[in-house]
GROMACS .gro file of C-alpha atoms in nm:
model
  396
    1UNK     CA    1  -0.014  -0.006   0.026
    2UNK     CA    2   0.299   0.223   0.100
    3UNK     CA    3   0.453   0.147  -0.244
    4UNK     CA    4   0.137   0.217  -0.441
    5UNK     CA    5   0.068   0.574  -0.266
    6UNK     CA    6   0.442   0.677  -0.330
    7UNK     CA    7   0.369   0.602  -0.705
    8UNK     CA    8   0.066   0.781  -0.734
    9UNK     CA    9   0.182   1.067  -0.509
   10UNK     CA   10  -0.077   0.994  -0.256
   11UNK     CA   11   0.001   1.133   0.090
   12UNK     CA   12  -0.126   0.910   0.371
   13UNK     CA   13  -0.284   1.051   0.706
   14UNK     CA   14  -0.373   0.858   0.996
   15UNK     CA   15  -0.642   0.904   1.283
   16UNK     CA   16  -0.523   0.984   1.614
   17UNK     CA   17  -0.591   0.660   1.803
   18UNK     CA   18  -0.913   0.655   1.988
   19UNK     CA   19  -1.031   0.978   1.844
   20UNK     CA   20  -1.380   0.879   1.706
   21UNK     CA   21  -1.472   1.214   1.549
   22UNK     CA   22  -1.184   1.187   1.279
   23UNK     CA   23  -1.324   0.885   1.143
   24UNK     CA   24  -1.701   0.940   1.217
   25UNK     CA   25  -1.854   0.766   0.924
   26UNK     CA   26  -1.693   0.435   0.969
   27UNK     CA   27  -1.691   0.426   1.332
   28UNK     CA   28  -2.059   0.507   1.368
   29UNK     CA   29  -2.130   0.194   1.107
   30UNK     CA   30  -1.913   0.024   1.294
   31UNK     CA   31  -2.095   0.081   1.617
   32UNK     CA   32  -2.439   0.007   1.444
   33UNK     CA   33  -2.314  -0.342   1.352
   34UNK     CA   34  -2.170  -0.455   1.668
   35UNK     CA   35  -2.450  -0.342   1.896
   36UNK     CA   36  -2.681  -0.543   1.667
   37UNK     CA   37  -2.472  -0.839   1.697
   38UNK     CA   38  -2.401  -0.813   2.068
   39UNK     CA   39  -2.804  -0.796   2.108
   40UNK     CA   40  -2.846  -1.106   1.900
   41UNK     CA   41  -2.576  -1.303   2.117
   42UNK     CA   42  -2.748  -1.194   2.455
   43UNK     CA   43  -3.105  -1.252   2.307
   44UNK     CA   44  -3.041  -1.618   2.170
   45UNK     CA   45  -2.812  -1.657   2.510
   46UNK     CA   46  -2.505  -1.778   2.290
   47UNK     CA   47  -2.124  -1.765   2.377
   48UNK     CA   48  -1.895  -1.501   2.238
   49UNK     CA   49  -1.735  -1.775   2.032
   50UNK     CA   50  -2.026  -1.693   1.776
   51UNK     CA   51  -1.900  -1.358   1.739
   52UNK     CA   52  -1.751  -1.381   1.401
   53UNK     CA   53  -2.047  -1.559   1.239
   54UNK     CA   54  -2.286  -1.319   1.417
   55UNK     CA   55  -2.107  -1.029   1.294
   56UNK     CA   56  -2.112  -1.148   0.947
   57UNK     CA   57  -2.465  -1.224   0.967
   58UNK     CA   58  -2.558  -0.882   1.107
   59UNK     CA   59  -2.373  -0.717   0.784
   60UNK     CA   60  -2.513  -0.961   0.565
   61UNK     CA   61  -2.864  -0.845   0.703
   62UNK     CA   62  -2.819  -0.471   0.733
   63UNK     CA   63  -2.667  -0.424   0.370
   64UNK     CA   64  -3.028  -0.585   0.263
   65UNK     CA   65  -3.235  -0.379   0.525
   66UNK     CA   66  -3.096  -0.063   0.642
   67UNK     CA   67  -3.190   0.255   0.412
   68UNK     CA   68  -2.927   0.471   0.289
   69UNK     CA   69  -2.976   0.824   0.277
   70UNK     CA   70  -3.002   1.055   0.055
   71UNK     CA   71  -3.055   0.757  -0.182
   72UNK     CA   72  -3.341   0.611   0.047
   73UNK     CA   73  -3.272   0.250  -0.082
   74UNK     CA   74  -3.051  -0.029   0.068
   75UNK     CA   75  -2.693  -0.068   0.021
   76UNK     CA   76  -2.761  -0.369  -0.190
   77UNK     CA   77  -2.979  -0.209  -0.410
   78UNK     CA   78  -2.714   0.078  -0.456
   79UNK     CA   79  -2.470  -0.189  -0.533
   80UNK     CA   80  -2.666  -0.455  -0.736
   81UNK     CA   81  -2.952  -0.226  -0.919
   82UNK     CA   82  -3.204  -0.475  -0.773
   83UNK     CA   83  -3.435  -0.531  -0.467
   84UNK     CA   84  -3.312  -0.815  -0.273
   85UNK     CA   85  -3.504  -1.091  -0.189
   86UNK     CA   86  -3.588  -1.138   0.175
   87UNK     CA   87  -3.812  -1.458   0.196
   88UNK     CA   88  -3.525  -1.693   0.261
   89UNK     CA   89  -3.394  -1.524   0.576
   90UNK     CA   90  -3.399  -1.718   0.918
   91UNK     CA   91  -3.353  -1.613   1.288
   92UNK     CA   92  -2.993  -1.629   1.372
   93UNK     CA   93  -2.920  -1.888   1.636
   94UNK     CA   94  -3.257  -2.080   1.586
   95UNK     CA   95  -3.223  -2.521   1.560
   96UNK     CA   96  -3.187  -2.702   1.268
   97UNK     CA   97  -3.180  -3.049   1.135
   98UNK     CA   98  -2.892  -3.119   0.894
   99UNK     CA   99  -2.954  -3.398   0.686
  100UNK     CA  100  -2.634  -3.610   0.600
  101UNK     CA  101  -2.602  -3.632   0.221
  102UNK     CA  102  -2.247  -3.602   0.213
  103UNK     CA  103  -2.099  -3.915   0.365
  104UNK     CA  104  -2.167  -4.279   0.304
  105UNK     CA  105  -2.412  -4.393   0.551
  106UNK     CA  106  -2.408  -4.735   0.736
  107UNK     CA  107  -2.706  -4.907   0.819
  108UNK     CA  108  -2.737  -4.761   1.162
  109UNK     CA  109  -2.576  -4.433   1.103
  110UNK     CA  110  -2.793  -4.118   1.182
  111UNK     CA  111  -2.956  -3.996   0.877
  112UNK     CA  112  -2.944  -3.619   1.063
  113UNK     CA  113  -2.782  -3.409   1.300
  114UNK     CA  114  -2.863  -3.102   1.520
  115UNK     CA  115  -2.727  -2.778   1.484
  116UNK     CA  116  -2.745  -2.414   1.500
  117UNK     CA  117  -2.826  -2.167   1.207
  118UNK     CA  118  -2.526  -1.918   1.197
  119UNK     CA  119  -2.517  -1.711   0.875
  120UNK     CA  120  -2.555  -1.704   0.517
  121UNK     CA  121  -2.300  -1.863   0.264
  122UNK     CA  122  -2.115  -1.571   0.017
  123UNK     CA  123  -2.011  -1.827  -0.242
  124UNK     CA  124  -2.309  -2.012  -0.288
  125UNK     CA  125  -2.694  -2.058  -0.230
  126UNK     CA  126  -2.675  -2.236   0.125
  127UNK     CA  127  -2.660  -2.158   0.471
  128UNK     CA  128  -2.395  -2.174   0.730
  129UNK     CA  129  -2.476  -2.427   1.019
  130UNK     CA  130  -2.269  -2.507   1.351
  131UNK     CA  131  -2.314  -2.902   1.372
  132UNK     CA  132  -2.316  -2.986   1.738
  133UNK     CA  133  -2.173  -3.338   1.682
  134UNK     CA  134  -1.867  -3.194   1.515
  135UNK     CA  135  -1.882  -2.876   1.669
  136UNK     CA  136  -1.782  -2.703   1.352
  137UNK     CA  137  -1.959  -2.489   1.106
  138UNK     CA  138  -2.022  -2.593   0.742
  139UNK     CA  139  -2.241  -2.485   0.453
  140UNK     CA  140  -2.541  -2.702   0.359
  141UNK     CA  141  -2.877  -2.637   0.183
  142UNK     CA  142  -3.025  -2.954   0.307
  143UNK     CA  143  -3.144  -2.867   0.641
  144UNK     CA  144  -3.497  -2.821   0.831
  145UNK     CA  145  -3.558  -2.495   1.049
  146UNK     CA  146  -3.703  -2.533   1.397
  147UNK     CA  147  -3.734  -2.141   1.448
  148UNK     CA  148  -3.984  -2.179   1.759
  149UNK     CA  149  -3.728  -2.440   1.949
  150UNK     CA  150  -3.562  -2.234   2.250
  151UNK     CA  151  -3.169  -2.185   2.247
  152UNK     CA  152  -3.013  -2.391   2.506
  153UNK     CA  153  -2.661  -2.377   2.514
  154UNK     CA  154  -2.423  -2.645   2.604
  155UNK     CA  155  -2.203  -2.623   2.909
  156UNK     CA  156  -1.839  -2.558   2.900
  157UNK     CA  157  -1.866  -2.243   2.668
  158UNK     CA  158  -1.791  -1.918   2.784
  159UNK     CA  159  -2.102  -1.710   2.816
  160UNK     CA  160  -2.135  -1.342   2.732
  161UNK     CA  161  -2.245  -1.280   3.065
  162UNK     CA  162  -2.326  -1.475   3.408
  163UNK     CA  163  -2.690  -1.595   3.354
  164UNK     CA  164  -2.719  -1.712   3.710
  165UNK     CA  165  -2.609  -1.394   3.846
  166UNK     CA  166  -2.875  -1.196   3.663
  167UNK     CA  167  -3.142  -1.416   3.740
  168UNK     CA  168  -3.054  -1.395   4.114
  169UNK     CA  169  -3.021  -1.006   4.107
  170UNK     CA  170  -3.432  -1.000   3.951
  171UNK     CA  171  -3.680  -0.859   4.189
  172UNK     CA  172  -4.009  -1.101   4.143
  173UNK     CA  173  -4.182  -0.897   4.441
  174UNK     CA  174  -4.516  -0.748   4.310
  175UNK     CA  175  -4.549  -0.394   4.284
  176UNK     CA  176  -4.823  -0.121   4.321
  177UNK     CA  177  -4.858   0.146   4.114
  178UNK     CA  178  -4.849   0.515   4.271
  179UNK     CA  179  -4.887   0.801   4.072
  180UNK     CA  180  -4.815   0.670   3.704
  181UNK     CA  181  -4.960   0.352   3.523
  182UNK     CA  182  -4.702   0.056   3.461
  183UNK     CA  183  -4.802  -0.200   3.224
  184UNK     CA  184  -4.571  -0.431   3.391
  185UNK     CA  185  -4.678  -0.383   3.749
  186UNK     CA  186  -4.821  -0.635   3.909
  187UNK     CA  187  -5.101  -0.400   4.105
  188UNK     CA  188  -5.185  -0.593   4.426
  189UNK     CA  189  -5.400  -0.304   4.573
  190UNK     CA  190  -5.645  -0.172   4.283
  191UNK     CA  191  -5.442   0.174   4.343
  192UNK     CA  192  -5.411   0.272   3.988
  193UNK     CA  193  -5.773   0.418   3.862
  194UNK     CA  194  -5.655   0.470   3.481
  195UNK     CA  195  -5.520   0.116   3.424
  196UNK     CA  196  -5.642  -0.123   3.702
  197UNK     CA  197  -5.587  -0.475   3.648
  198UNK     CA  198  -5.936  -0.594   3.586
  199UNK     CA  199  -5.822  -0.945   3.535
  200UNK     CA  200  -5.810  -0.971   3.937
  201UNK     CA  201  -6.167  -0.940   3.919
  202UNK     CA  202  -6.224  -1.287   3.855
  203UNK     CA  203  -6.148  -1.382   4.185
  204UNK     CA  204  -6.523  -1.243   4.265
  205UNK     CA  205  -6.751  -1.521   4.332
  206UNK     CA  206  -7.033  -1.444   4.061
  207UNK     CA  207  -7.199  -1.730   3.897
  208UNK     CA  208  -7.403  -1.736   3.559
  209UNK     CA  209  -7.602  -1.992   3.440
  210UNK     CA  210  -7.462  -1.912   3.064
  211UNK     CA  211  -7.100  -1.963   2.953
  212UNK     CA  212  -6.958  -1.857   2.626
  213UNK     CA  213  -6.758  -2.171   2.553
  214UNK     CA  214  -6.941  -2.295   2.256
  215UNK     CA  215  -7.096  -1.968   2.137
  216UNK     CA  216  -7.090  -1.917   1.747
  217UNK     CA  217  -7.244  -1.574   1.584
  218UNK     CA  218  -7.215  -1.444   1.227
  219UNK     CA  219  -7.030  -1.108   1.327
  220UNK     CA  220  -6.941  -1.042   0.953
  221UNK     CA  221  -7.239  -0.790   0.948
  222UNK     CA  222  -7.161  -0.626   1.293
  223UNK     CA  223  -7.255  -0.288   1.298
  224UNK     CA  224  -7.020   0.021   1.354
  225UNK     CA  225  -6.857  -0.010   1.701
  226UNK     CA  226  -6.964   0.250   1.950
  227UNK     CA  227  -6.788   0.414   2.245
  228UNK     CA  228  -6.946   0.557   2.560
  229UNK     CA  229  -6.794   0.677   2.921
  230UNK     CA  230  -6.925   0.650   3.241
  231UNK     CA  231  -6.941   1.007   3.442
  232UNK     CA  232  -6.799   0.939   3.786
  233UNK     CA  233  -6.793   0.602   3.740
  234UNK     CA  234  -6.669   0.481   4.094
  235UNK     CA  235  -6.913   0.678   4.271
  236UNK     CA  236  -7.191   0.414   4.163
  237UNK     CA  237  -7.008   0.146   4.353
  238UNK     CA  238  -7.069   0.050   4.713
  239UNK     CA  239  -6.815  -0.075   4.949
  240UNK     CA  240  -6.886  -0.332   5.212
  241UNK     CA  241  -6.631  -0.237   5.460
  242UNK     CA  242  -6.646   0.063   5.687
  243UNK     CA  243  -6.380   0.320   5.590
  244UNK     CA  244  -6.317   0.618   5.752
  245UNK     CA  245  -6.065   0.938   5.595
  246UNK     CA  246  -5.965   1.251   5.751
  247UNK     CA  247  -6.161   1.551   5.667
  248UNK     CA  248  -6.042   1.701   5.330
  249UNK     CA  249  -5.854   2.026   5.287
  250UNK     CA  250  -6.127   2.312   5.266
  251UNK     CA  251  -6.397   2.089   5.391
  252UNK     CA  252  -6.331   2.083   5.749
  253UNK     CA  253  -6.604   2.132   6.017
  254UNK     CA  254  -6.474   2.431   6.239
  255UNK     CA  255  -6.693   2.251   6.545
  256UNK     CA  256  -6.541   1.912   6.542
  257UNK     CA  257  -6.165   1.927   6.424
  258UNK     CA  258  -6.105   1.592   6.567
  259UNK     CA  259  -6.383   1.405   6.381
  260UNK     CA  260  -6.331   1.206   6.030
  261UNK     CA  261  -6.558   1.134   5.775
  262UNK     CA  262  -6.729   0.776   5.704
  263UNK     CA  263  -6.730   0.706   5.360
  264UNK     CA  264  -7.072   0.561   5.185
  265UNK     CA  265  -6.957   0.517   4.849
  266UNK     CA  266  -6.639   0.451   4.659
  267UNK     CA  267  -6.429   0.708   4.583
  268UNK     CA  268  -6.160   0.778   4.336
  269UNK     CA  269  -5.803   0.665   4.451
  270UNK     CA  270  -5.967   0.433   4.690
  271UNK     CA  271  -5.836   0.051   4.672
  272UNK     CA  272  -6.192  -0.086   4.678
  273UNK     CA  273  -6.325   0.141   4.439
  274UNK     CA  274  -6.239  -0.039   4.101
  275UNK     CA  275  -6.402  -0.353   4.249
  276UNK     CA  276  -6.698  -0.169   4.368
  277UNK     CA  277  -6.793  -0.032   4.058
  278UNK     CA  278  -6.719  -0.329   3.850
  279UNK     CA  279  -6.949  -0.530   4.074
  280UNK     CA  280  -7.221  -0.263   4.012
  281UNK     CA  281  -7.193  -0.286   3.682
  282UNK     CA  282  -7.185  -0.667   3.648
  283UNK     CA  283  -7.519  -0.683   3.871
  284UNK     CA  284  -7.677  -0.461   3.647
  285UNK     CA  285  -7.587  -0.607   3.322
  286UNK     CA  286  -7.648  -0.969   3.463
  287UNK     CA  287  -7.999  -0.829   3.553
  288UNK     CA  288  -8.070  -0.709   3.195
  289UNK     CA  289  -8.010  -1.049   3.019
  290UNK     CA  290  -7.627  -1.035   2.986
  291UNK     CA  291  -7.371  -1.323   3.058
  292UNK     CA  292  -7.008  -1.270   3.144
  293UNK     CA  293  -6.714  -1.412   2.931
  294UNK     CA  294  -6.577  -1.723   3.073
  295UNK     CA  295  -6.233  -1.612   2.979
  296UNK     CA  296  -6.265  -1.229   2.951
  297UNK     CA  297  -6.449  -1.129   3.277
  298UNK     CA  298  -6.496  -0.758   3.111
  299UNK     CA  299  -6.680  -0.914   2.819
  300UNK     CA  300  -7.022  -0.927   2.823
  301UNK     CA  301  -7.269  -1.123   2.544
  302UNK     CA  302  -7.621  -1.043   2.488
  303UNK     CA  303  -7.799  -1.269   2.236
  304UNK     CA  304  -8.131  -1.213   2.086
  305UNK     CA  305  -8.266  -1.447   1.819
  306UNK     CA  306  -7.996  -1.479   1.569
  307UNK     CA  307  -7.802  -1.150   1.661
  308UNK     CA  308  -7.562  -1.079   1.924
  309UNK     CA  309  -7.444  -0.774   2.117
  310UNK     CA  310  -7.104  -0.748   2.247
  311UNK     CA  311  -6.988  -0.517   2.543
  312UNK     CA  312  -6.619  -0.437   2.616
  313UNK     CA  313  -6.561  -0.276   2.958
  314UNK     CA  314  -6.272  -0.124   3.060
  315UNK     CA  315  -6.320   0.066   3.381
  316UNK     CA  316  -6.527   0.350   3.312
  317UNK     CA  317  -6.470   0.325   2.953
  318UNK     CA  318  -6.741   0.110   2.741
  319UNK     CA  319  -6.728   0.012   2.383
  320UNK     CA  320  -7.016  -0.205   2.216
  321UNK     CA  321  -7.135  -0.327   1.890
  322UNK     CA  322  -7.388  -0.585   1.755
  323UNK     CA  323  -7.541  -0.734   1.456
  324UNK     CA  324  -7.858  -0.522   1.446
  325UNK     CA  325  -7.842  -0.165   1.513
  326UNK     CA  326  -8.149  -0.164   1.748
  327UNK     CA  327  -7.954  -0.384   2.007
  328UNK     CA  328  -7.689  -0.110   2.024
  329UNK     CA  329  -7.965   0.184   2.067
  330UNK     CA  330  -8.185  -0.041   2.351
  331UNK     CA  331  -7.833  -0.081   2.546
  332UNK     CA  332  -7.753   0.276   2.485
  333UNK     CA  333  -8.089   0.375   2.647
  334UNK     CA  334  -8.045   0.122   2.880
  335UNK     CA  335  -7.748   0.240   3.034
  336UNK     CA  336  -7.866   0.610   3.057
  337UNK     CA  337  -8.159   0.496   3.256
  338UNK     CA  338  -7.915   0.359   3.552
  339UNK     CA  339  -7.586   0.566   3.490
  340UNK     CA  340  -7.488   0.935   3.436
  341UNK     CA  341  -7.334   0.864   3.052
  342UNK     CA  342  -7.152   1.053   2.785
  343UNK     CA  343  -7.206   0.911   2.432
  344UNK     CA  344  -6.880   0.935   2.259
  345UNK     CA  345  -7.025   0.793   1.920
  346UNK     CA  346  -6.836   0.596   1.680
  347UNK     CA  347  -6.543   0.388   1.806
  348UNK     CA  348  -6.219   0.589   1.699
  349UNK     CA  349  -5.975   0.584   2.000
  350UNK     CA  350  -5.949   0.355   2.279
  351UNK     CA  351  -5.677   0.308   2.514
  352UNK     CA  352  -5.397   0.481   2.316
  353UNK     CA  353  -5.494   0.284   1.964
  354UNK     CA  354  -5.669   0.488   1.679
  355UNK     CA  355  -5.926   0.286   1.498
  356UNK     CA  356  -6.063   0.327   1.142
  357UNK     CA  357  -6.377   0.127   1.080
  358UNK     CA  358  -6.436   0.068   0.700
  359UNK     CA  359  -6.637  -0.146   0.498
  360UNK     CA  360  -6.357  -0.409   0.429
  361UNK     CA  361  -6.228  -0.431   0.787
  362UNK     CA  362  -6.128  -0.212   1.118
  363UNK     CA  363  -5.788  -0.087   1.099
  364UNK     CA  364  -5.575  -0.022   1.420
  365UNK     CA  365  -5.285   0.240   1.460
  366UNK     CA  366  -5.085   0.432   1.706
  367UNK     CA  367  -4.995   0.771   1.517
  368UNK     CA  368  -5.086   0.979   1.769
  369UNK     CA  369  -4.851   0.797   2.032
  370UNK     CA  370  -4.583   0.770   1.793
  371UNK     CA  371  -4.580   1.126   1.700
  372UNK     CA  372  -4.603   1.228   2.101
  373UNK     CA  373  -4.288   1.010   2.146
  374UNK     CA  374  -4.103   1.200   1.893
  375UNK     CA  375  -4.199   1.489   2.017
  376UNK     CA  376  -4.114   1.441   2.362
  377UNK     CA  377  -3.762   1.333   2.219
  378UNK     CA  378  -3.687   1.580   1.988
  379UNK     CA  379  -3.699   1.374   1.679
  380UNK     CA  380  -3.996   1.560   1.478
  381UNK     CA  381  -3.760   1.745   1.219
  382UNK     CA  382  -3.518   1.431   1.161
  383UNK     CA  383  -3.505   1.247   0.846
  384UNK     CA  384  -3.708   0.955   0.798
  385UNK     CA  385  -3.627   0.630   0.634
  386UNK     CA  386  -3.825   0.353   0.511
  387UNK     CA  387  -3.775  -0.005   0.614
  388UNK     CA  388  -3.800  -0.270   0.304
  389UNK     CA  389  -4.041  -0.554   0.404
  390UNK     CA  390  -4.148  -0.843   0.202
  391UNK     CA  391  -4.500  -0.816   0.064
  392UNK     CA  392  -4.801  -1.055   0.080
  393UNK     CA  393  -4.637  -1.240   0.359
  394UNK     CA  394  -4.801  -1.327   0.675
  395UNK     CA  395  -4.651  -1.167   0.999
  396UNK     CA  396  -4.756  -1.475   1.235
   0.00000   0.00000   0.00000
């Protein structure tokens, strides 16, 4: 290289060691590559002995997936001039069955061996697999993938981290949500009004003569789904226990400073409030001909001849739909007779999900949530990039 540069009159200048900003493009590209490779190893619980294979596979995938600005196309398409095929790709590290087609088999020799998928061949249309019995990597096309089999690494190899140490440090104790909703928290005391764990209502000793185990209905003719909201829902619940609270600020009795209030109905932030409201609503719906879902305790079903009315409850938000519009109108009237309701109309937004109801189906998105997150972290003005995806391929 030095001789070539001297012949061409090229002066070579080296970047200072450990000075990333002098070689920003290459260093940023290397960071993207290494972080993805490290994540794949950690996710699959594979040892670091596979670092070369996972780095090569990561580079192979990123060249066919990541979009390069300002061309707005992948590196592969820039170099080859055509869109790459992605249908043959498989998860790195998944279990494979390698069929023995090379060696001469004896009568009792195995026709296949177990292994791991570790990459793609650059010289042929074959896969690179790690054969467990020989502990070497080979290229083979006669394999069968088992993508749903969990990865279990053999003992004796060096792990990327200490799995046992991580497991011991985990905290499995239930936590109670205080001021903010947490989907991962196991709420023990119904303390979160916005996101209560309604699944815990299954502990209620309610019984019904009807079950939905074998229910079948033609929901292709389901009318537009409607949404309603119960005003001050928790105040309709009646608590069975005797609960006393201090006199709230601004409502003190000047003649009885040392007295407390006795709670007659459920209040917000009271642990028993969600349960009391659910019990009140449950009793009312069962009394009016509904029966509760066997699996989903917040689903209520009412049948009328060949038509069906479905009601889904989430705390004080209620969505419902029916194969017959008159059933929806009757349910809405029935709820207004018992509770103070606000009719929101056609179901368009629920629990952070945007819903569009069309003739050919119901479409769910989270555009508002994504825009909120982008605004929160200052990413509204950054350049966007599209990610190619195989069309007409089932996601599950």
